[in-house]
PDB file of C-alpha atoms in Angstrom:
ATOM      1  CA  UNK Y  29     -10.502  35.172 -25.766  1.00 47.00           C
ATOM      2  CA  UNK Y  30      -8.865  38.192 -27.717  1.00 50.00           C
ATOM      3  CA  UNK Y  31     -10.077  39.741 -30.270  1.00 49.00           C
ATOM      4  CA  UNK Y  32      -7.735  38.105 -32.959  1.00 49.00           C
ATOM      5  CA  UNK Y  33      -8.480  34.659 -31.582  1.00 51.00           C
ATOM      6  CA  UNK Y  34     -12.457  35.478 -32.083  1.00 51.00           C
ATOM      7  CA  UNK Y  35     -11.740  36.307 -35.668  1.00 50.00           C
ATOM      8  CA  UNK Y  36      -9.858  32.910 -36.587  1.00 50.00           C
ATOM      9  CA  UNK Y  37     -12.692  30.763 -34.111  1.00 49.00           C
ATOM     10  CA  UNK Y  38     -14.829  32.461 -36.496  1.00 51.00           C
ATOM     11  CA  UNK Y  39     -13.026  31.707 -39.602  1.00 56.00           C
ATOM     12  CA  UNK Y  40     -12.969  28.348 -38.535  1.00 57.00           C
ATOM     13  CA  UNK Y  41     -16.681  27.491 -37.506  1.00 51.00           C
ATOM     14  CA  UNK Y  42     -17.439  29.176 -40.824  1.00 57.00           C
ATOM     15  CA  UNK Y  43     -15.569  26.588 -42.781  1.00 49.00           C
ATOM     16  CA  UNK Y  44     -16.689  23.544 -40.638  1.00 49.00           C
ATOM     17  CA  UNK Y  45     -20.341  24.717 -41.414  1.00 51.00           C
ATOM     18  CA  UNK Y  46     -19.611  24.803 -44.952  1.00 57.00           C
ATOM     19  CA  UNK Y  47     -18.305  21.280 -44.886  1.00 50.00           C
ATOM     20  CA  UNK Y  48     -21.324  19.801 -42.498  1.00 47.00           C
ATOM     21  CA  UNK Y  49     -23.364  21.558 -45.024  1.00 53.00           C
ATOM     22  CA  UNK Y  50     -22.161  19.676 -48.621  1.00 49.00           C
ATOM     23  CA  UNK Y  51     -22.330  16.323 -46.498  1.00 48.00           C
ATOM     24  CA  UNK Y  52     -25.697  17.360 -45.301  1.00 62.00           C
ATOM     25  CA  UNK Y  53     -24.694  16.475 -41.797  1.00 76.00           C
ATOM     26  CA  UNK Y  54     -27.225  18.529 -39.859  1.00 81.00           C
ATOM     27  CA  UNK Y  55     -26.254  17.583 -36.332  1.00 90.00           C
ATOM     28  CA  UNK Y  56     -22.889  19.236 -37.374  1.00 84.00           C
ATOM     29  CA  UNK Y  57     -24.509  22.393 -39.115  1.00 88.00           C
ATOM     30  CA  UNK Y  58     -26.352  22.726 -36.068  1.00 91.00           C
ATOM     31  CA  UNK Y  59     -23.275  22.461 -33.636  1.00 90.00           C
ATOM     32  CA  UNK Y  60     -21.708  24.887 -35.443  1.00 87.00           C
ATOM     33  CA  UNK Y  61     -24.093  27.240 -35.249  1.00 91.00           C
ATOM     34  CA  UNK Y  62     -24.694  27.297 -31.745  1.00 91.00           C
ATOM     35  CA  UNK Y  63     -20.847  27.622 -31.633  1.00 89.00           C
ATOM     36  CA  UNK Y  64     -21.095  30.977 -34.243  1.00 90.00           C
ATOM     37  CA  UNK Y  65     -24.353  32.344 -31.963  1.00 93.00           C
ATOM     38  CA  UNK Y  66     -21.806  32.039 -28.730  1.00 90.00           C
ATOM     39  CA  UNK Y  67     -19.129  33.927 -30.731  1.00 88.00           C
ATOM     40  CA  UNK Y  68     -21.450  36.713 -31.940  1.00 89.00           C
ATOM     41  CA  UNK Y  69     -22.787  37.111 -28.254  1.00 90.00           C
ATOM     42  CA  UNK Y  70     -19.377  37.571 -27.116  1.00 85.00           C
ATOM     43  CA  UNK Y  71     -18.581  39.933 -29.791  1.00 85.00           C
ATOM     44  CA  UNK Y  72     -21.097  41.904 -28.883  1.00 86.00           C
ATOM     45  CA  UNK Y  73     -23.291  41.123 -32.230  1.00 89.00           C
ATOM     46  CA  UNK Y  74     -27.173  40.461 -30.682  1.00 92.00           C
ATOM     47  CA  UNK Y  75     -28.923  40.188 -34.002  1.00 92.00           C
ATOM     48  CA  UNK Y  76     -26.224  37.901 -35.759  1.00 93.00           C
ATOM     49  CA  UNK Y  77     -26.309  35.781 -32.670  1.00 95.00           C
ATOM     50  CA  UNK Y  78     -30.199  35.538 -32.658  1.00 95.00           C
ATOM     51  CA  UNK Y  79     -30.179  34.010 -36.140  1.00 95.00           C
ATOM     52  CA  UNK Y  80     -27.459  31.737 -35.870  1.00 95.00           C
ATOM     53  CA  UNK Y  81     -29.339  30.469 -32.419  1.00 96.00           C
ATOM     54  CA  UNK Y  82     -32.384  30.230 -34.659  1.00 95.00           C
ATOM     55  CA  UNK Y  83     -31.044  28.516 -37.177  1.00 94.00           C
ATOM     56  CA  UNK Y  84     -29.357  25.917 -34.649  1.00 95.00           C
ATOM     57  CA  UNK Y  85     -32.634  25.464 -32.552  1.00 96.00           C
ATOM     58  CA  UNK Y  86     -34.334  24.500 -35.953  1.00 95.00           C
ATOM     59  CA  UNK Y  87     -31.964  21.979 -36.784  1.00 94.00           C
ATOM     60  CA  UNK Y  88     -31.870  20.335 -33.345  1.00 95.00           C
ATOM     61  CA  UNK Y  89     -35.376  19.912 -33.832  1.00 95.00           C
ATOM     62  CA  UNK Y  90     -34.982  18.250 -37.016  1.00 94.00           C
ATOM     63  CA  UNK Y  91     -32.800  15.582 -35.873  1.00 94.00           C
ATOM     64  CA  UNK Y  92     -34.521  15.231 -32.197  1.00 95.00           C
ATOM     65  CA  UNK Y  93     -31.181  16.524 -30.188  1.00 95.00           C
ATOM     66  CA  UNK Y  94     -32.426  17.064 -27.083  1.00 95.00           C
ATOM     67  CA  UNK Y  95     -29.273  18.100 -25.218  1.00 96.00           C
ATOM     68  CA  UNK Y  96     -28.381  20.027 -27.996  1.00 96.00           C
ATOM     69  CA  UNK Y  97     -32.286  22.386 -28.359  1.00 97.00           C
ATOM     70  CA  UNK Y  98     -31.731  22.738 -24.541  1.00 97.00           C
ATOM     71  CA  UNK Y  99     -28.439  24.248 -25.047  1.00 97.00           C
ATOM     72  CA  UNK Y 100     -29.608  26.429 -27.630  1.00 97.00           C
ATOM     73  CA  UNK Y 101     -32.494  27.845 -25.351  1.00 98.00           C
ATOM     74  CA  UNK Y 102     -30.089  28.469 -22.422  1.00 98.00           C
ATOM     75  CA  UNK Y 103     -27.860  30.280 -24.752  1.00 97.00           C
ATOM     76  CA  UNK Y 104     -31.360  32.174 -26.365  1.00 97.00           C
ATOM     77  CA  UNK Y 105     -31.829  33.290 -23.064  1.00 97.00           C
ATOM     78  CA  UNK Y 106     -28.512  34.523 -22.377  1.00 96.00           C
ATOM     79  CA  UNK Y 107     -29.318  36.551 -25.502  1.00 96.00           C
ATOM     80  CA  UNK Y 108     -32.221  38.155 -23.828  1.00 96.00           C
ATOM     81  CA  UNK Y 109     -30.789  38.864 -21.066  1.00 94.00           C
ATOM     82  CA  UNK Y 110     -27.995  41.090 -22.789  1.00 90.00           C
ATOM     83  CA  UNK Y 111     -31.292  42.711 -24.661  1.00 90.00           C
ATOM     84  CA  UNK Y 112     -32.979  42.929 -20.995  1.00 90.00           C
ATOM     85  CA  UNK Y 113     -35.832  41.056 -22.130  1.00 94.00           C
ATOM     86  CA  UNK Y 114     -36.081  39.523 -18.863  1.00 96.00           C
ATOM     87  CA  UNK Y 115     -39.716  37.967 -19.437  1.00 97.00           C
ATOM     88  CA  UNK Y 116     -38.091  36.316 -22.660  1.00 97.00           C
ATOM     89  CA  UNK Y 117     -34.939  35.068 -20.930  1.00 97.00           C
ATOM     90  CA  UNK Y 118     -36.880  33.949 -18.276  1.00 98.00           C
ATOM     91  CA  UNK Y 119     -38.938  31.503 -20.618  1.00 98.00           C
ATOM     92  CA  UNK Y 120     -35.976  30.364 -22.712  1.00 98.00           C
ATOM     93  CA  UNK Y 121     -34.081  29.413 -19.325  1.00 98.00           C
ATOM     94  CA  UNK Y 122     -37.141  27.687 -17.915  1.00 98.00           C
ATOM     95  CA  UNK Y 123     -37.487  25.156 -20.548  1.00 98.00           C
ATOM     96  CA  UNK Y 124     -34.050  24.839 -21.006  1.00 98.00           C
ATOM     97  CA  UNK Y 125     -33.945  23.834 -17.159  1.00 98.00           C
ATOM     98  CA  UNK Y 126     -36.732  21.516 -17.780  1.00 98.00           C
ATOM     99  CA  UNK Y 127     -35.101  19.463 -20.920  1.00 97.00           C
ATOM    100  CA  UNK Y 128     -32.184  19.407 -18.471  1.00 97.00           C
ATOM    101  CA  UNK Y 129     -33.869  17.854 -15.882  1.00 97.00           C
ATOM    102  CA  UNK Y 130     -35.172  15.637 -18.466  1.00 96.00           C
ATOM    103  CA  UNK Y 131     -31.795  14.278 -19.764  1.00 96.00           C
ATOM    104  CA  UNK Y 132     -30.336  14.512 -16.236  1.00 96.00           C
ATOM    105  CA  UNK Y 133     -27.874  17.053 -17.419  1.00 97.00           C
ATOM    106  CA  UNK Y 134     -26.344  18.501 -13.738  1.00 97.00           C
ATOM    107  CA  UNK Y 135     -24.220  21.363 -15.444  1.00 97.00           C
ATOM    108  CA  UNK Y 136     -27.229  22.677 -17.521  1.00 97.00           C
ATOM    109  CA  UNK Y 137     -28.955  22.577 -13.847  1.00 98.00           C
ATOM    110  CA  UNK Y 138     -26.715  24.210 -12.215  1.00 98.00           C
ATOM    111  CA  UNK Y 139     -26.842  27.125 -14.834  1.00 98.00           C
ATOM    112  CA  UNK Y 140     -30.252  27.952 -15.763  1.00 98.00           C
ATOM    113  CA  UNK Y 141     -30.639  27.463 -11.962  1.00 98.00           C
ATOM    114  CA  UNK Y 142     -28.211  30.529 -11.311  1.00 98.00           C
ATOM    115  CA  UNK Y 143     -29.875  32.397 -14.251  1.00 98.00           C
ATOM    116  CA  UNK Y 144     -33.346  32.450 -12.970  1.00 98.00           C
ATOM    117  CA  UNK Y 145     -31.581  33.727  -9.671  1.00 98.00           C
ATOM    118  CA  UNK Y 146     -30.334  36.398 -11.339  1.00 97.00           C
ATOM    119  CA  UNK Y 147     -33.320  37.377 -13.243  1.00 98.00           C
ATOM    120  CA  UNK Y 148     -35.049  37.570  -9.900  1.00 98.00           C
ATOM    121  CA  UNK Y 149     -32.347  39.910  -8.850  1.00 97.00           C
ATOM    122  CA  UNK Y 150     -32.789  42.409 -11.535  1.00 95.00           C
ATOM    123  CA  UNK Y 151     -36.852  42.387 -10.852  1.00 96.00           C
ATOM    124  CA  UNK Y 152     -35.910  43.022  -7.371  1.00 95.00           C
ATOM    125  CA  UNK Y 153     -37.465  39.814  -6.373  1.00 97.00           C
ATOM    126  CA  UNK Y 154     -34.668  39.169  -3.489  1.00 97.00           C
ATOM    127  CA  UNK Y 155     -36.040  35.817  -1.928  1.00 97.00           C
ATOM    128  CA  UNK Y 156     -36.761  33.878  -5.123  1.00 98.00           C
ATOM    129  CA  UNK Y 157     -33.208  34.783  -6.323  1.00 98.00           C
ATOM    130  CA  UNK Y 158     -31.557  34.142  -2.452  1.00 97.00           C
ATOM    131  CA  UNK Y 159     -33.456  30.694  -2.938  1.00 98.00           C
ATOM    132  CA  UNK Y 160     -31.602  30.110  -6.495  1.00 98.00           C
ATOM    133  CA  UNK Y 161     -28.439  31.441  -5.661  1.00 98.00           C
ATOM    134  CA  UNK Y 162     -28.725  28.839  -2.546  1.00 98.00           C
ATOM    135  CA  UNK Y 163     -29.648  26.165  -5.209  1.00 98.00           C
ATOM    136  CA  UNK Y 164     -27.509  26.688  -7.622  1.00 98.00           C
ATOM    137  CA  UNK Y 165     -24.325  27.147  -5.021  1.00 97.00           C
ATOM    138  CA  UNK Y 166     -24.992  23.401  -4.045  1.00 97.00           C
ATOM    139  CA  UNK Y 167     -25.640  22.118  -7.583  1.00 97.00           C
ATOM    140  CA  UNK Y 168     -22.105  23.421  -8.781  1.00 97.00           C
ATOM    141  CA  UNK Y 169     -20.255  21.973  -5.868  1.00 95.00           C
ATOM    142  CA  UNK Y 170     -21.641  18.612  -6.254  1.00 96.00           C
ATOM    143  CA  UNK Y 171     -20.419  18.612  -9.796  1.00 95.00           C
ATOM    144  CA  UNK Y 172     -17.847  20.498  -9.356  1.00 91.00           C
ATOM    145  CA  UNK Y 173     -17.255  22.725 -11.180  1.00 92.00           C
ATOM    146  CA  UNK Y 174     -15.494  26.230 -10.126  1.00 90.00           C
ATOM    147  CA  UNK Y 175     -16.373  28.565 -12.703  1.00 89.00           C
ATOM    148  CA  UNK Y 176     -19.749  27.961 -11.602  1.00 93.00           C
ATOM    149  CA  UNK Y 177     -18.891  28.648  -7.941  1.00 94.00           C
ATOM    150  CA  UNK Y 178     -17.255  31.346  -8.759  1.00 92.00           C
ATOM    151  CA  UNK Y 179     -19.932  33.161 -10.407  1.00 93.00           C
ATOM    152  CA  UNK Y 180     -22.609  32.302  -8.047  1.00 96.00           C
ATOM    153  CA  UNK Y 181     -20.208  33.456  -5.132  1.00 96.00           C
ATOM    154  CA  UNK Y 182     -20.355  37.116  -6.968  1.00 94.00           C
ATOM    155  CA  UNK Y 183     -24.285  36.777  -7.672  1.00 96.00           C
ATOM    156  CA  UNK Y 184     -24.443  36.192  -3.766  1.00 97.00           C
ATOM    157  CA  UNK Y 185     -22.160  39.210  -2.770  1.00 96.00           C
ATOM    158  CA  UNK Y 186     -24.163  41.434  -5.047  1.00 95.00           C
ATOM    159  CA  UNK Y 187     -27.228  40.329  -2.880  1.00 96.00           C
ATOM    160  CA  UNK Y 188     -25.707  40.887   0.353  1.00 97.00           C
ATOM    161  CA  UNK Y 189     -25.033  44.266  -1.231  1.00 95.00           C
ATOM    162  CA  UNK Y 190     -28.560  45.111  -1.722  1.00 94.00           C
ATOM    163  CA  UNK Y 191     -29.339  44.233   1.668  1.00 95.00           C
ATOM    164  CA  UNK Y 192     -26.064  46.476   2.604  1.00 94.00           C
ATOM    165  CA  UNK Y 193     -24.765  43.341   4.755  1.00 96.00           C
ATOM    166  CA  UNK Y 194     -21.157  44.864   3.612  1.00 95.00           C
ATOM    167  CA  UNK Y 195     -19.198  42.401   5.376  1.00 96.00           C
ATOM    168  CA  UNK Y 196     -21.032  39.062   4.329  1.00 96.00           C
ATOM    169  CA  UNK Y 197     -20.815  40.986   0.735  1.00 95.00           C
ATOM    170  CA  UNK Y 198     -16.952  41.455   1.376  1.00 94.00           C
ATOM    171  CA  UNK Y 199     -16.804  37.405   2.013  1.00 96.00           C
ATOM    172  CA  UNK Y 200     -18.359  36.526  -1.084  1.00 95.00           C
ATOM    173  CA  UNK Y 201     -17.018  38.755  -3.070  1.00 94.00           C
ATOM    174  CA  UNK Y 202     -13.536  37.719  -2.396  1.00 93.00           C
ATOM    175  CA  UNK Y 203     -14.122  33.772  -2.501  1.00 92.00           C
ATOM    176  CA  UNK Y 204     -15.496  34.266  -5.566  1.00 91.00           C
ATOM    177  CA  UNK Y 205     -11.652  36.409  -7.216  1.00 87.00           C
ATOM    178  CA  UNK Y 206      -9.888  34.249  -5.227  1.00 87.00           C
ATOM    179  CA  UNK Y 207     -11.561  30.766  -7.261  1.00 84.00           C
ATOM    180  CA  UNK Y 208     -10.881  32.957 -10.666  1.00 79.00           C
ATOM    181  CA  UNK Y 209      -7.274  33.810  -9.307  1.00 73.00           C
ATOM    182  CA  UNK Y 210      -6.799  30.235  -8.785  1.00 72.00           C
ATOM    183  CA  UNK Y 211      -8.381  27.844 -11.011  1.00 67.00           C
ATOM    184  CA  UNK Y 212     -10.099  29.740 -13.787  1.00 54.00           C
ATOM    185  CA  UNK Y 213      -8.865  31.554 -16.526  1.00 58.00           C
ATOM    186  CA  UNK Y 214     -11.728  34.445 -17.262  1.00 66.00           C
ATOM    187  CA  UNK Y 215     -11.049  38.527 -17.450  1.00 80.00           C
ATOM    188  CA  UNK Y 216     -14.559  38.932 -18.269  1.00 80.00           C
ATOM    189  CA  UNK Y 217     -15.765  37.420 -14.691  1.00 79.00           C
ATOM    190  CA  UNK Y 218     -12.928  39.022 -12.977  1.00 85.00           C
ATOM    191  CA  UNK Y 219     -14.081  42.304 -14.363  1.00 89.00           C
ATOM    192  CA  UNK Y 220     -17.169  41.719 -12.648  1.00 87.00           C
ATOM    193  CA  UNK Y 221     -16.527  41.073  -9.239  1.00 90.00           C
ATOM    194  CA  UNK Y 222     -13.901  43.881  -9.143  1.00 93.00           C
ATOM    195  CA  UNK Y 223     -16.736  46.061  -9.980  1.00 94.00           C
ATOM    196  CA  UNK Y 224     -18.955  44.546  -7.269  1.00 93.00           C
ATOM    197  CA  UNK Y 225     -15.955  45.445  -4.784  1.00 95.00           C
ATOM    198  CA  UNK Y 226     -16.114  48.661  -6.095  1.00 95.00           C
ATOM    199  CA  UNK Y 227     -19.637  49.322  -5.014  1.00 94.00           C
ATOM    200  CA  UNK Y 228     -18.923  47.629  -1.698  1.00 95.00           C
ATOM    201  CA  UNK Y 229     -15.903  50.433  -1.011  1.00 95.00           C
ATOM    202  CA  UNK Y 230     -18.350  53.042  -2.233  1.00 94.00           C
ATOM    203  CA  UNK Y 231     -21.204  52.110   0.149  1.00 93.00           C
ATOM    204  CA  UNK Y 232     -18.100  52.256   2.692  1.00 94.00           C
ATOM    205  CA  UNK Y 233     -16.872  55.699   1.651  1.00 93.00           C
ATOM    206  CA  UNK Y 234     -13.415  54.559   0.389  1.00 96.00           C
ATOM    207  CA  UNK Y 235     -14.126  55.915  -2.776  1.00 96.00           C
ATOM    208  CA  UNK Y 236     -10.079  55.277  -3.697  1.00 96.00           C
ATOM    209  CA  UNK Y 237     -10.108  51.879  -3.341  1.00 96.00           C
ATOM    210  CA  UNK Y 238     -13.253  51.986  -5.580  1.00 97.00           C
ATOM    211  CA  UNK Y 239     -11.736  53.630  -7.971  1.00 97.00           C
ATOM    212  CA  UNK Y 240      -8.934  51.284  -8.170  1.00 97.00           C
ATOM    213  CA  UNK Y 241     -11.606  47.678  -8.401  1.00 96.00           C
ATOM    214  CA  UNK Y 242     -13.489  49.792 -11.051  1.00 97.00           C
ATOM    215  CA  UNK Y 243     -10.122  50.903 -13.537  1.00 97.00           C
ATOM    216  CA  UNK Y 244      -9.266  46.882 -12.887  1.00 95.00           C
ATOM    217  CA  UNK Y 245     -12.333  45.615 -14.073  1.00 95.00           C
ATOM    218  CA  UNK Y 246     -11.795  48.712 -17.379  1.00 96.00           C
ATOM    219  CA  UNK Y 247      -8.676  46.701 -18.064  1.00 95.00           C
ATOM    220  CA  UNK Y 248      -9.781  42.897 -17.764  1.00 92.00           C
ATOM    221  CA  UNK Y 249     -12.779  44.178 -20.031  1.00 91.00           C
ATOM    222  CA  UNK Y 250     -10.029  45.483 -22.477  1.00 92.00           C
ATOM    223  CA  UNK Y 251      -8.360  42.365 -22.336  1.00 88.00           C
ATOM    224  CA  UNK Y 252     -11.095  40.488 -22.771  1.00 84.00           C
ATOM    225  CA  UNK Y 253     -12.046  42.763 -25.499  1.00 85.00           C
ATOM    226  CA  UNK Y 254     -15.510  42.892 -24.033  1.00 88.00           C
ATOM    227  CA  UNK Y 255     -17.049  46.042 -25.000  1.00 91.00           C
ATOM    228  CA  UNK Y 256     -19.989  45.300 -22.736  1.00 92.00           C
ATOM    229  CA  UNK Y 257     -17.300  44.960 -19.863  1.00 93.00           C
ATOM    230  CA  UNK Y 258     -16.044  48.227 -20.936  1.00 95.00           C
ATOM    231  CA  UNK Y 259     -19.095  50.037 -20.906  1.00 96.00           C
ATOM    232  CA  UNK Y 260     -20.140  48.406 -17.571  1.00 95.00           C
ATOM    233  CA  UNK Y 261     -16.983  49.454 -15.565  1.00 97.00           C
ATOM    234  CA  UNK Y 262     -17.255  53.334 -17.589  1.00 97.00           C
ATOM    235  CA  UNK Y 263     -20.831  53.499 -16.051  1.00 97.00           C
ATOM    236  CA  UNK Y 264     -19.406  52.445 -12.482  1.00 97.00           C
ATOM    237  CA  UNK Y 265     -16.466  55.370 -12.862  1.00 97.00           C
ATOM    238  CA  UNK Y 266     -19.123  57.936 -13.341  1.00 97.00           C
ATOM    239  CA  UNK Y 267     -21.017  56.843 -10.656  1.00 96.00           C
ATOM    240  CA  UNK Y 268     -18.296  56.831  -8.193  1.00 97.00           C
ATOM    241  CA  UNK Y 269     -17.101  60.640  -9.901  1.00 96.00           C
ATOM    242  CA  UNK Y 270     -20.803  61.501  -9.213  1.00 95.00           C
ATOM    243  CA  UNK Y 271     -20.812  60.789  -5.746  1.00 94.00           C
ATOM    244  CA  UNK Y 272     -17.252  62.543  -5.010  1.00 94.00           C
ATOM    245  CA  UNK Y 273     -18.658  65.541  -6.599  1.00 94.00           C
ATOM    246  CA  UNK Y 274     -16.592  65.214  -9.724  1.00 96.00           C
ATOM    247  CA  UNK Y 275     -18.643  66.304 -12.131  1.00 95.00           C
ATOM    248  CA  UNK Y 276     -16.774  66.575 -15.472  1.00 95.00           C
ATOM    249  CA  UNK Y 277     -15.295  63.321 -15.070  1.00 96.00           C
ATOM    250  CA  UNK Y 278     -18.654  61.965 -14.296  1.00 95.00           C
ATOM    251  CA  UNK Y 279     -19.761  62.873 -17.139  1.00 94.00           C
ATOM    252  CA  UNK Y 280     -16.967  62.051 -19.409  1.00 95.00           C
ATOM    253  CA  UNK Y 281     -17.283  58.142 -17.709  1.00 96.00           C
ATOM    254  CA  UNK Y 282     -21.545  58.125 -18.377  1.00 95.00           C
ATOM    255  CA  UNK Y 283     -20.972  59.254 -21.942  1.00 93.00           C
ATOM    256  CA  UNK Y 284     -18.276  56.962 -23.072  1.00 95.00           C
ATOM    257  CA  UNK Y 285     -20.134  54.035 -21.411  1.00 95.00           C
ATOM    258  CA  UNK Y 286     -23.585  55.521 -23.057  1.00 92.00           C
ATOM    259  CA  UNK Y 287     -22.023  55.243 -26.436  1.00 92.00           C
ATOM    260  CA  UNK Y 288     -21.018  51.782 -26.252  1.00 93.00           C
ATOM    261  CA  UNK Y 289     -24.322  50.780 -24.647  1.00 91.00           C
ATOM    262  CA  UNK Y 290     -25.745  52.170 -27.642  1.00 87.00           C
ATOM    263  CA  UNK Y 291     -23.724  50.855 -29.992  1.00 88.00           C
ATOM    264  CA  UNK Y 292     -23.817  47.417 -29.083  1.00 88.00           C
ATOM    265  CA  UNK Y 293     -27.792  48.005 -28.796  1.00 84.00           C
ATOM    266  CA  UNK Y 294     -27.453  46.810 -24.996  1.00 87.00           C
ATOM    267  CA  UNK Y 295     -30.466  47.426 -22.605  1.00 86.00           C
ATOM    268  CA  UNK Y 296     -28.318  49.860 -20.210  1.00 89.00           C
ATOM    269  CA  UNK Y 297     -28.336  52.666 -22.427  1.00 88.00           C
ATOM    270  CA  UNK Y 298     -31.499  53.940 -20.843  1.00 85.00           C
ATOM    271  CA  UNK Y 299     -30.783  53.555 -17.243  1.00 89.00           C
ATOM    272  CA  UNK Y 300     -27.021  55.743 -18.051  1.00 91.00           C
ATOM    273  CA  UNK Y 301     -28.683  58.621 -20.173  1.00 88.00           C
ATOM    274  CA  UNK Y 302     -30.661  58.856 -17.086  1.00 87.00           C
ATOM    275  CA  UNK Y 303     -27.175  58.547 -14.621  1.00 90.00           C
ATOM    276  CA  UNK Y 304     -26.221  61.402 -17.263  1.00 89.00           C
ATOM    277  CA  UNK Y 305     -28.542  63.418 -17.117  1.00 87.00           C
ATOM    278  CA  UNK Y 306     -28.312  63.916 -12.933  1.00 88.00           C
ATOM    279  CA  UNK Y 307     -25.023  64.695 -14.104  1.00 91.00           C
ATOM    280  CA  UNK Y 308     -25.841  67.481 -16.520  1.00 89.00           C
ATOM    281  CA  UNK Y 309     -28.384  69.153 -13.900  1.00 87.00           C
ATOM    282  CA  UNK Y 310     -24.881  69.328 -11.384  1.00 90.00           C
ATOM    283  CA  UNK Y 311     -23.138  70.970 -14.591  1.00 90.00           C
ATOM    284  CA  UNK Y 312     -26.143  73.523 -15.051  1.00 89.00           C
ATOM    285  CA  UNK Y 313     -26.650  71.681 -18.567  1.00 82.00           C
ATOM    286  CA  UNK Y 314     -30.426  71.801 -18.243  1.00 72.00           C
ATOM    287  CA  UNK Y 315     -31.188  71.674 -21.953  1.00 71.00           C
ATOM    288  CA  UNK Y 316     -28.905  68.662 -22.682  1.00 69.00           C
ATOM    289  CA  UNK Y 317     -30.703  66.730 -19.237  1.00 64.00           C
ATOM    290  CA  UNK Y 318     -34.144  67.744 -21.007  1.00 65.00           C
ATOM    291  CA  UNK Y 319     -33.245  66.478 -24.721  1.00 67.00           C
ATOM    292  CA  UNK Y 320     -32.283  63.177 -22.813  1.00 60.00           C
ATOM    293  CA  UNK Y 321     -35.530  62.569 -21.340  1.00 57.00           C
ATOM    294  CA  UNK Y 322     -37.257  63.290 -25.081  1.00 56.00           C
ATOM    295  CA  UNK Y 323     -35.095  60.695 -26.215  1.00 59.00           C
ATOM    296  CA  UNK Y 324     -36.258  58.409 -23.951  1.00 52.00           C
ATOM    297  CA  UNK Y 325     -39.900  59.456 -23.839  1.00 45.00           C
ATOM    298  CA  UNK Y 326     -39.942  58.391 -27.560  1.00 54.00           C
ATOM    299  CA  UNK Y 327     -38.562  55.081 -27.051  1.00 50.00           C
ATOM    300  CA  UNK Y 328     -34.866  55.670 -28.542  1.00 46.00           C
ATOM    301  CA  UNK Y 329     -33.650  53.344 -25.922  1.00 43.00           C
ATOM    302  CA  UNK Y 330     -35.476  50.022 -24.613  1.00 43.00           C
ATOM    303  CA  UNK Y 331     -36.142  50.089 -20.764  1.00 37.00           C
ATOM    304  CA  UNK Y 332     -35.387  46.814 -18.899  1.00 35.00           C
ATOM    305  CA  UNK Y 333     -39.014  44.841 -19.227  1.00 33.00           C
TER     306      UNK Y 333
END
């Protein structure tokens, strides 16, 4: 969804809440909230998103919606994760998994299933997220449902990554563009598995064809109008420039992904002023590399819990 199509969903839930709100029709009010929360989170906007999610999970409450306060926790995690709170998102996603095993809601499953995997992941905690991603696989081709297969297909290349199994990485990787090529319509998940191919052709030393997966995933991000996508695929660029012994450009890529990080108050900002600063020891910018690590030292930048 483009940017001008995010402003009139916008202008449209905001009118719709207005009207649920004279009729006092809380369900509604509490629909569209959720509905604003998912448009701040993709625009970027964390705190705006937190409150409308607050304000949604209240109501839900109010009027006993069960599907609807587990949809609101799943989407309160998803929140967390972007902040990389993972001990937060990990308790929003576990009771939203549990109210969805409660109301026998397969798709909510399926999702908070693939979620925990990837938490795991980012804690480094390989076989509890191999066991999710294994779960969660299954749970989205019973339904089915092929955004979901796609996505899991990436989460399982990026694991075979870690383990440097290239080839079973290369598999993955590919089933999951090829199910976005085909059947579903989304730049922002293109963007990343075309940066997961890129770190597959740098761990193979074709650091061209790297190069060319990361500027694709740049310009699905900009069509997405994902800044986070932007600032994801910058970061990749300088690490690929870093590795060829491009220096400048290196740095140019860290600090233009750095200042959307920060911008959009997203956890990675730490771990790229640190990618930054190996870069600024290479350029002999010793003072700028130490002013970096002050910045950090007094907490300028949250680290991923």
């Amino acid at each position: 969804m483009r940017q001008g199509q995010l402003d009139a969903a916008e202008s449209s839930f905001t009118h719709a809440l207005e009207l649920h709100g004279e009729v006092k029709n809380r369900l509604g009010e509490a629909n569209i909230l959720k509905f604003i929360g998912n448009l701040h989170l993709r625009r970027d906007q964390l705190d705006e998103a937190n409150i409308s999610f607050s304000r949604a999970l209240e109501l839900y409450r109010e009027v006993q919606d069960r599907q609807g306060e587990a949809n609101t926790h799943r989407s309160i995690g998803n929140l967390h994760m972007r902040r990389g709170d993972l001990g937060q998102a990990k308790s929003f996603f576990t009771r939203a998994l549990e109210q969805y095993n409660e109301i026998f809601d397969q798709w909510g499953i399926a999702n908070c299933t693939l979620r925990l995997g990837q938490i795991s992941f980012r804690r480094q905690e390989f076989e509890a997220a191999e066991t999710a991603f294994s779960q969660a696989l299954g749970l989205w081709e019973n339904i089915p449902d092929n955004w979901g297969i796609a996505e899991t297909h990436e989460a399982i290349g990026e694991l075979h990554l870690q383990h440097m199994q290239l080839d079973e990485a290369e598999a993955s990787l590919n089933r999951a563009l090829d199910t976005y090529a085909s059947k579903v319509t989304s730049p922002r998940d293109e963007a990343l598995t075309n940066r997961s191919i890129g770190e597959l052709h740098i761990l193979r030393g074709q650091f061209e064809d790297s190069e060319q997966a990361f500027r694709r995933a740049l310009s699905l991000g900009v069509a997405a109008g994902s800044r986070l996508e932007q600032g994801q695929s910058h970061r990749c660029l300088g690490k690929l420039f870093l590795k060829r012994g491009d220096f400048e450009a290196a740095e140019s890529s860290y600090a233009s992904a750095l200042r959307t990080f920060f911008e959009i108050g997203d956890y990675q900002a730490t771990p790229c002023l640190l990618d930054l600063g190996k870069v600024w020891v290479q350029l002999g910018k010793i003072e700028e590399r130490d002013s970096a690590d002050a910045e950090i030292l007094n907490g300028l930048w949250n680290t991923v819990s």
